Amino acid sequence: MPGRDLVRETRSYRRFDPEASVDHQTLRELVDLARLSASAANRQPLRYVLSSSSETNAHIFPYTRWAGALKDWGGPAEGERPAAYIVILGDTEISKSFGCDHGIAAQSIMLGATERGLGGCMIGALDRPGLRASLAVPERYEILLVLALGKPAEKVVLEDLSPDGSINYWRDEQSVHHVPKRALDDLIL
Ligand SMILES: Cc1cc2nc3c(=O)[nH]c(=O)nc-3n(C[C@H](O)[C@H](O)[C@H](O)COP(=O)(O)O)c2cc1C
């Protein structure tokens, strides 16, 4: 897939096909893309926890917070939840701050997911103490991001900002998820 299409199709998906699993090997391949990505001073401080079973997924989902802009939606219901997760950690014995590293790693993983017919959502709104306890993450690792993954079961469309300039994503009556993006000319100073 050409790069521009890959980026366009790599949207945030929050509802998933419950029949489609994501196996451990696929998660390893996705983390391998993160491994090859840029890292400040090449420190490579990120570490990953992989989850692809319903048992371990149940240790992660309760600590994730979804789509703050959709006030009347409480996140994916049972039967539309992610099939897998990659939890991105920062090793504080290697670095005290992780800069952009986890964002770059996350995007590499999400692009790789799209290439494989998968999709997902980066989750930064987390109950970190709860997730740490649930996964028994040692204190030396900072919990940076959770990537929720699966086979998307929703349609997401990009659109221009409406005249009121709102950047809030929204869902229409058909449950299509709309994501306004600012115009290119408004970004380049
Ligand atoms: C660093 C980061 C953290 C995010 N955290 C959350 C989150 O906690 N919950 C959520 O539902 N979406 C989260 N998102 C997804 C954004 O809401 C999403 O990127 C935005 O709505 C634009 O949609 P798009 O990714 O399809 O372009 C996060 C995205 C990024 C980059």
PDB file of C-alpha atoms and ligand atoms in Angstrom:
ATOM      1  CA  MET A   1       0.000   0.000   0.000  1.00  0.00           C
ATOM      2  CA  PRO A   2       1.443   3.424  -0.897  1.00  0.00           C
ATOM      3  CA  GLY A   3       2.615   5.393   2.133  1.00  0.00           C
ATOM      4  CA  ARG A   4      -0.074   8.068   1.917  1.00  0.00           C
ATOM      5  CA  ASP A   5      -2.856   5.452   1.799  1.00  0.00           C
ATOM      6  CA  LEU A   6      -1.298   3.577   4.707  1.00  0.00           C
ATOM      7  CA  VAL A   7      -1.263   6.755   6.794  1.00  0.00           C
ATOM      8  CA  ARG A   8      -4.829   7.681   5.766  1.00  0.00           C
ATOM      9  CA  GLU A   9      -6.133   4.234   6.644  1.00  0.00           C
ATOM     10  CA  THR A  10      -4.331   4.139   9.970  1.00  0.00           C
ATOM     11  CA  ARG A  11      -7.181   5.623  11.965  1.00  0.00           C
ATOM     12  CA  SER A  12      -8.174   5.196  15.590  1.00  0.00           C
ATOM     13  CA  TYR A  13     -10.604   2.262  15.712  1.00  0.00           C
ATOM     14  CA  ARG A  14     -12.472   1.556  18.919  1.00  0.00           C
ATOM     15  CA  ARG A  15     -14.905  -1.246  18.017  1.00  0.00           C
ATOM     16  CA  PHE A  16     -13.678  -4.642  16.888  1.00  0.00           C
ATOM     17  CA  ASP A  17     -14.815  -7.909  15.332  1.00  0.00           C
ATOM     18  CA  PRO A  18     -15.096 -10.388  18.228  1.00  0.00           C
ATOM     19  CA  GLU A  19     -14.473 -13.319  15.860  1.00  0.00           C
ATOM     20  CA  ALA A  20     -11.043 -12.072  14.771  1.00  0.00           C
ATOM     21  CA  SER A  21      -8.150 -12.892  17.050  1.00  0.00           C
ATOM     22  CA  VAL A  22      -4.625 -11.465  16.844  1.00  0.00           C
ATOM     23  CA  ASP A  23      -1.955 -14.018  17.596  1.00  0.00           C
ATOM     24  CA  HIS A  24       1.152 -13.562  19.700  1.00  0.00           C
ATOM     25  CA  GLN A  25       3.456 -13.853  16.680  1.00  0.00           C
ATOM     26  CA  THR A  26       1.681 -10.950  14.966  1.00  0.00           C
ATOM     27  CA  LEU A  27       2.215  -8.817  18.074  1.00  0.00           C
ATOM     28  CA  ARG A  28       5.900  -9.767  18.041  1.00  0.00           C
ATOM     29  CA  GLU A  29       6.174  -8.720  14.381  1.00  0.00           C
ATOM     30  CA  LEU A  30       4.523  -5.389  15.187  1.00  0.00           C
ATOM     31  CA  VAL A  31       6.910  -4.748  18.070  1.00  0.00           C
ATOM     32  CA  ASP A  32       9.750  -5.588  15.687  1.00  0.00           C
ATOM     33  CA  LEU A  33       8.666  -2.575  13.610  1.00  0.00           C
ATOM     34  CA  ALA A  34       8.887  -0.439  16.742  1.00  0.00           C
ATOM     35  CA  ARG A  35      12.312  -1.926  17.454  1.00  0.00           C
ATOM     36  CA  LEU A  36      13.573  -0.671  14.085  1.00  0.00           C
ATOM     37  CA  SER A  37      12.171   2.844  14.586  1.00  0.00           C
ATOM     38  CA  ALA A  38      13.944   6.037  15.570  1.00  0.00           C
ATOM     39  CA  SER A  39      14.880   6.530  19.218  1.00  0.00           C
ATOM     40  CA  ALA A  40      16.405   9.627  20.840  1.00  0.00           C
ATOM     41  CA  ALA A  41      20.188   9.132  21.135  1.00  0.00           C
ATOM     42  CA  ASN A  42      19.428   5.544  20.077  1.00  0.00           C
ATOM     43  CA  ARG A  43      18.831   4.695  23.747  1.00  0.00           C
ATOM     44  CA  GLN A  44      15.972   2.284  22.901  1.00  0.00           C
ATOM     45  CA  PRO A  45      14.435   2.472  26.378  1.00  0.00           C
ATOM     46  CA  LEU A  46      11.021   1.071  25.458  1.00  0.00           C
ATOM     47  CA  ARG A  47       9.772  -2.311  26.617  1.00  0.00           C
ATOM     48  CA  TYR A  48       6.542  -4.069  25.698  1.00  0.00           C
ATOM     49  CA  VAL A  49       3.962  -6.282  27.321  1.00  0.00           C
ATOM     50  CA  LEU A  50       1.923  -8.326  24.847  1.00  0.00           C
ATOM     51  CA  SER A  51      -1.576  -9.599  25.419  1.00  0.00           C
ATOM     52  CA  SER A  52      -3.583 -11.644  22.929  1.00  0.00           C
ATOM     53  CA  SER A  53      -5.804 -13.860  25.065  1.00  0.00           C
ATOM     54  CA  SER A  54      -9.146 -13.031  26.599  1.00  0.00           C
ATOM     55  CA  GLU A  55      -7.709 -13.869  30.031  1.00  0.00           C
ATOM     56  CA  THR A  56      -4.850 -11.377  29.861  1.00  0.00           C
ATOM     57  CA  ASN A  57      -6.938  -8.824  27.944  1.00  0.00           C
ATOM     58  CA  ALA A  58      -9.285  -8.770  30.919  1.00  0.00           C
ATOM     59  CA  HIS A  59      -6.343  -7.539  33.015  1.00  0.00           C
ATOM     60  CA  ILE A  60      -5.948  -4.497  30.741  1.00  0.00           C
ATOM     61  CA  PHE A  61      -9.316  -3.322  29.419  1.00  0.00           C
ATOM     62  CA  PRO A  62     -10.752  -2.077  32.757  1.00  0.00           C
ATOM     63  CA  TYR A  63      -7.876   0.421  33.031  1.00  0.00           C
ATOM     64  CA  THR A  64      -8.319   1.983  29.573  1.00  0.00           C
ATOM     65  CA  ARG A  65     -10.427   5.116  28.915  1.00  0.00           C
ATOM     66  CA  TRP A  66     -12.083   5.582  25.562  1.00  0.00           C
ATOM     67  CA  ALA A  67     -13.171   8.451  23.306  1.00  0.00           C
ATOM     68  CA  GLY A  68     -13.547  11.278  25.787  1.00  0.00           C
ATOM     69  CA  ALA A  69     -15.333  13.384  23.153  1.00  0.00           C
ATOM     70  CA  LEU A  70     -18.154  10.832  22.782  1.00  0.00           C
ATOM     71  CA  LYS A  71     -19.946  11.729  25.997  1.00  0.00           C
ATOM     72  CA  ASP A  72     -22.764   9.201  25.584  1.00  0.00           C
ATOM     73  CA  TRP A  73     -20.500   6.250  24.797  1.00  0.00           C
ATOM     74  CA  GLY A  74     -18.739   4.355  27.535  1.00  0.00           C
ATOM     75  CA  GLY A  75     -16.191   2.582  25.366  1.00  0.00           C
ATOM     76  CA  PRO A  76     -16.371  -0.739  23.562  1.00  0.00           C
ATOM     77  CA  ALA A  77     -19.002  -3.079  24.973  1.00  0.00           C
ATOM     78  CA  GLU A  78     -18.513  -6.764  25.573  1.00  0.00           C
ATOM     79  CA  GLY A  79     -18.427  -8.343  22.100  1.00  0.00           C
ATOM     80  CA  GLU A  80     -16.689  -5.406  20.423  1.00  0.00           C
ATOM     81  CA  ARG A  81     -13.581  -5.106  22.575  1.00  0.00           C
ATOM     82  CA  PRO A  82      -9.976  -5.308  21.337  1.00  0.00           C
ATOM     83  CA  ALA A  83      -8.546  -8.731  20.580  1.00  0.00           C
ATOM     84  CA  ALA A  84      -5.065  -7.778  21.729  1.00  0.00           C
ATOM     85  CA  TYR A  85      -2.977  -5.118  23.416  1.00  0.00           C
ATOM     86  CA  ILE A  86       0.577  -3.894  23.357  1.00  0.00           C
ATOM     87  CA  VAL A  87       1.503  -2.018  26.510  1.00  0.00           C
ATOM     88  CA  ILE A  88       4.449   0.321  25.930  1.00  0.00           C
ATOM     89  CA  LEU A  89       6.702   0.817  28.941  1.00  0.00           C
ATOM     90  CA  GLY A  90       9.735   3.033  29.473  1.00  0.00           C
ATOM     91  CA  ASP A  91      12.707   1.611  31.346  1.00  0.00           C
ATOM     92  CA  THR A  92      13.724   4.330  33.833  1.00  0.00           C
ATOM     93  CA  GLU A  93      17.077   2.626  34.344  1.00  0.00           C
ATOM     94  CA  ILE A  94      17.891   3.544  30.733  1.00  0.00           C
ATOM     95  CA  SER A  95      16.221   6.944  30.526  1.00  0.00           C
ATOM     96  CA  LYS A  96      14.324   9.278  32.839  1.00  0.00           C
ATOM     97  CA  SER A  97      12.215  10.777  30.047  1.00  0.00           C
ATOM     98  CA  PHE A  98      11.020   9.106  26.904  1.00  0.00           C
ATOM     99  CA  GLY A  99      10.369  12.119  24.678  1.00  0.00           C
ATOM    100  CA  CYS A 100       8.755  11.104  21.395  1.00  0.00           C
ATOM    101  CA  ASP A 101      10.021   7.531  21.413  1.00  0.00           C
ATOM    102  CA  HIS A 102       6.739   5.901  22.396  1.00  0.00           C
ATOM    103  CA  GLY A 103       4.761   7.967  19.886  1.00  0.00           C
ATOM    104  CA  ILE A 104       7.083   6.918  17.088  1.00  0.00           C
ATOM    105  CA  ALA A 105       6.969   3.288  18.205  1.00  0.00           C
ATOM    106  CA  ALA A 106       3.190   3.421  18.468  1.00  0.00           C
ATOM    107  CA  GLN A 107       2.779   4.799  14.962  1.00  0.00           C
ATOM    108  CA  SER A 108       5.130   2.163  13.518  1.00  0.00           C
ATOM    109  CA  ILE A 109       3.021  -0.514  15.181  1.00  0.00           C
ATOM    110  CA  MET A 110      -0.240   1.001  13.985  1.00  0.00           C
ATOM    111  CA  LEU A 111       1.015   1.291  10.401  1.00  0.00           C
ATOM    112  CA  GLY A 112       2.064  -2.350  10.531  1.00  0.00           C
ATOM    113  CA  ALA A 113      -1.354  -3.271  11.898  1.00  0.00           C
ATOM    114  CA  THR A 114      -3.079  -1.525   8.986  1.00  0.00           C
ATOM    115  CA  GLU A 115      -0.831  -3.372   6.544  1.00  0.00           C
ATOM    116  CA  ARG A 116      -2.066  -6.641   8.104  1.00  0.00           C
ATOM    117  CA  GLY A 117      -5.771  -5.703   7.902  1.00  0.00           C
ATOM    118  CA  LEU A 118      -5.857  -4.832  11.590  1.00  0.00           C
ATOM    119  CA  GLY A 119      -6.381  -1.548  13.378  1.00  0.00           C
ATOM    120  CA  GLY A 120      -6.663  -0.078  16.809  1.00  0.00           C
ATOM    121  CA  CYS A 121      -6.290   2.837  19.098  1.00  0.00           C
ATOM    122  CA  MET A 122      -3.509   4.404  21.113  1.00  0.00           C
ATOM    123  CA  ILE A 123      -4.734   4.828  24.666  1.00  0.00           C
ATOM    124  CA  GLY A 124      -2.995   7.417  26.806  1.00  0.00           C
ATOM    125  CA  ALA A 125      -5.893   7.908  29.230  1.00  0.00           C
ATOM    126  CA  LEU A 126      -5.202   5.082  31.635  1.00  0.00           C
ATOM    127  CA  ASP A 127      -5.659   4.192  35.239  1.00  0.00           C
ATOM    128  CA  ARG A 128      -1.914   3.690  35.517  1.00  0.00           C
ATOM    129  CA  PRO A 129      -1.769   2.546  39.153  1.00  0.00           C
ATOM    130  CA  GLY A 130      -4.555   0.063  38.446  1.00  0.00           C
ATOM    131  CA  LEU A 131      -2.901  -1.245  35.292  1.00  0.00           C
ATOM    132  CA  ARG A 132       0.475  -1.526  37.035  1.00  0.00           C
ATOM    133  CA  ALA A 133      -1.043  -3.598  39.804  1.00  0.00           C
ATOM    134  CA  SER A 134      -3.093  -5.720  37.417  1.00  0.00           C
ATOM    135  CA  LEU A 135      -0.107  -6.605  35.223  1.00  0.00           C
ATOM    136  CA  ALA A 136       2.434  -6.593  38.064  1.00  0.00           C
ATOM    137  CA  VAL A 137       4.581  -4.067  36.196  1.00  0.00           C
ATOM    138  CA  PRO A 138       7.754  -3.412  38.244  1.00  0.00           C
ATOM    139  CA  GLU A 139       8.296   0.193  39.418  1.00  0.00           C
ATOM    140  CA  ARG A 140      11.351   0.624  37.188  1.00  0.00           C
ATOM    141  CA  TYR A 141       9.058   0.744  34.149  1.00  0.00           C
ATOM    142  CA  GLU A 142       6.897   3.777  33.403  1.00  0.00           C
ATOM    143  CA  ILE A 143       3.593   2.941  31.730  1.00  0.00           C
ATOM    144  CA  LEU A 144       3.564   5.154  28.630  1.00  0.00           C
ATOM    145  CA  LEU A 145       0.822   4.014  26.251  1.00  0.00           C
ATOM    146  CA  VAL A 146      -1.487   1.109  25.590  1.00  0.00           C
ATOM    147  CA  LEU A 147      -2.190   0.085  22.017  1.00  0.00           C
ATOM    148  CA  ALA A 148      -5.513  -1.681  21.597  1.00  0.00           C
ATOM    149  CA  LEU A 149      -5.647  -3.865  18.498  1.00  0.00           C
ATOM    150  CA  GLY A 150      -8.030  -6.026  16.543  1.00  0.00           C
ATOM    151  CA  LYS A 151      -9.950  -6.260  13.317  1.00  0.00           C
ATOM    152  CA  PRO A 152     -11.913  -3.006  13.105  1.00  0.00           C
ATOM    153  CA  ALA A 153     -15.683  -3.318  13.034  1.00  0.00           C
ATOM    154  CA  GLU A 154     -16.477   0.326  12.448  1.00  0.00           C
ATOM    155  CA  LYS A 155     -16.139   2.837   9.654  1.00  0.00           C
ATOM    156  CA  VAL A 156     -14.011   5.920  10.257  1.00  0.00           C
ATOM    157  CA  VAL A 157     -13.947   8.827   7.817  1.00  0.00           C
ATOM    158  CA  LEU A 158     -11.717  11.866   7.707  1.00  0.00           C
ATOM    159  CA  GLU A 159     -13.279  15.208   6.904  1.00  0.00           C
ATOM    160  CA  ASP A 160     -12.443  18.905   6.799  1.00  0.00           C
ATOM    161  CA  LEU A 161     -13.227  21.025   9.824  1.00  0.00           C
ATOM    162  CA  SER A 162     -16.762  22.423   9.802  1.00  0.00           C
ATOM    163  CA  PRO A 163     -17.167  26.248   9.740  1.00  0.00           C
ATOM    164  CA  ASP A 164     -17.375  26.365  13.553  1.00  0.00           C
ATOM    165  CA  GLY A 165     -13.810  25.021  13.628  1.00  0.00           C
ATOM    166  CA  SER A 166     -14.583  22.150  16.005  1.00  0.00           C
ATOM    167  CA  ILE A 167     -11.924  19.431  16.185  1.00  0.00           C
ATOM    168  CA  ASN A 168     -14.238  17.062  18.076  1.00  0.00           C
ATOM    169  CA  TYR A 169     -14.711  13.681  16.470  1.00  0.00           C
ATOM    170  CA  TRP A 170     -18.316  12.490  16.332  1.00  0.00           C
ATOM    171  CA  ARG A 171     -20.584   9.626  15.283  1.00  0.00           C
ATOM    172  CA  ASP A 172     -23.541   9.868  12.924  1.00  0.00           C
ATOM    173  CA  GLU A 173     -26.859   7.965  13.021  1.00  0.00           C
ATOM    174  CA  GLN A 174     -25.274   5.055  11.102  1.00  0.00           C
ATOM    175  CA  SER A 175     -22.562   4.903  13.764  1.00  0.00           C
ATOM    176  CA  VAL A 176     -19.911   6.064  11.284  1.00  0.00           C
ATOM    177  CA  HIS A 177     -17.098   7.784  13.186  1.00  0.00           C
ATOM    178  CA  HIS A 178     -16.086  11.190  11.730  1.00  0.00           C
ATOM    179  CA  VAL A 179     -12.689  12.755  12.379  1.00  0.00           C
ATOM    180  CA  PRO A 180     -12.180  16.422  11.405  1.00  0.00           C
ATOM    181  CA  LYS A 181      -8.656  17.271  10.281  1.00  0.00           C
ATOM    182  CA  ARG A 182      -7.292  20.807   9.941  1.00  0.00           C
ATOM    183  CA  ALA A 183      -6.413  22.019   6.439  1.00  0.00           C
ATOM    184  CA  LEU A 184      -2.795  21.761   5.295  1.00  0.00           C
ATOM    185  CA  ASP A 185      -2.560  25.515   4.695  1.00  0.00           C
ATOM    186  CA  ASP A 186      -3.621  26.147   8.288  1.00  0.00           C
ATOM    187  CA  LEU A 187      -0.710  24.077   9.584  1.00  0.00           C
ATOM    188  CA  ILE A 188       2.176  25.509   7.625  1.00  0.00           C
ATOM    189  CA  LEU A 189       3.338  28.845   9.074  1.00  0.00           C
TER     190      LEU A 189
HETATM  191  C1  LIG B   1      -0.869   9.941  22.314  1.00  0.00           C
HETATM  192  C2  LIG B   1      -2.310   9.600  22.021  1.00  0.00           C
HETATM  193  C3  LIG B   1      -3.142   9.227  23.070  1.00  0.00           C
HETATM  194  C4  LIG B   1      -4.472   8.882  22.818  1.00  0.00           C
HETATM  195  N1  LIG B   1      -5.245   8.470  23.863  1.00  0.00           N
HETATM  196  C5  LIG B   1      -6.508   8.067  23.616  1.00  0.00           C
HETATM  197  C6  LIG B   1      -7.301   7.556  24.680  1.00  0.00           C
HETATM  198  O1  LIG B   1      -6.891   7.507  25.825  1.00  0.00           O
HETATM  199  N2  LIG B   1      -8.547   7.100  24.393  1.00  0.00           N
HETATM  200  C7  LIG B   1      -9.045   7.124  23.110  1.00  0.00           C
HETATM  201  O2  LIG B   1     -10.177   6.680  22.895  1.00  0.00           O
HETATM  202  N3  LIG B   1      -8.315   7.625  22.077  1.00  0.00           N
HETATM  203  C8  LIG B   1      -7.063   8.085  22.303  1.00  0.00           C
HETATM  204  N4  LIG B   1      -6.291   8.543  21.268  1.00  0.00           N
HETATM  205  C9  LIG B   1      -6.819   8.565  19.910  1.00  0.00           C
HETATM  206  C10 LIG B   1      -7.191   9.989  19.473  1.00  0.00           C
HETATM  207  O3  LIG B   1      -8.421  10.341  20.076  1.00  0.00           O
HETATM  208  C11 LIG B   1      -7.296  10.004  17.930  1.00  0.00           C
HETATM  209  O4  LIG B   1      -5.994   9.920  17.408  1.00  0.00           O
HETATM  210  C12 LIG B   1      -7.984  11.265  17.411  1.00  0.00           C
HETATM  211  O5  LIG B   1      -9.333  11.275  17.792  1.00  0.00           O
HETATM  212  C13 LIG B   1      -7.908  11.401  15.902  1.00  0.00           C
HETATM  213  O6  LIG B   1      -8.407  10.244  15.276  1.00  0.00           O
HETATM  214  P1  LIG B   1      -7.483   9.456  14.248  1.00  0.00           P
HETATM  215  O7  LIG B   1      -6.423   8.757  15.057  1.00  0.00           O
HETATM  216  O8  LIG B   1      -8.394   8.508  13.533  1.00  0.00           O
HETATM  217  O9  LIG B   1      -6.873  10.483  13.337  1.00  0.00           O
HETATM  218  C14 LIG B   1      -4.968   8.928  21.495  1.00  0.00           C
HETATM  219  C15 LIG B   1      -4.124   9.300  20.452  1.00  0.00           C
HETATM  220  C16 LIG B   1      -2.815   9.625  20.714  1.00  0.00           C
HETATM  221  C17 LIG B   1      -1.913  10.024  19.570  1.00  0.00           C
END
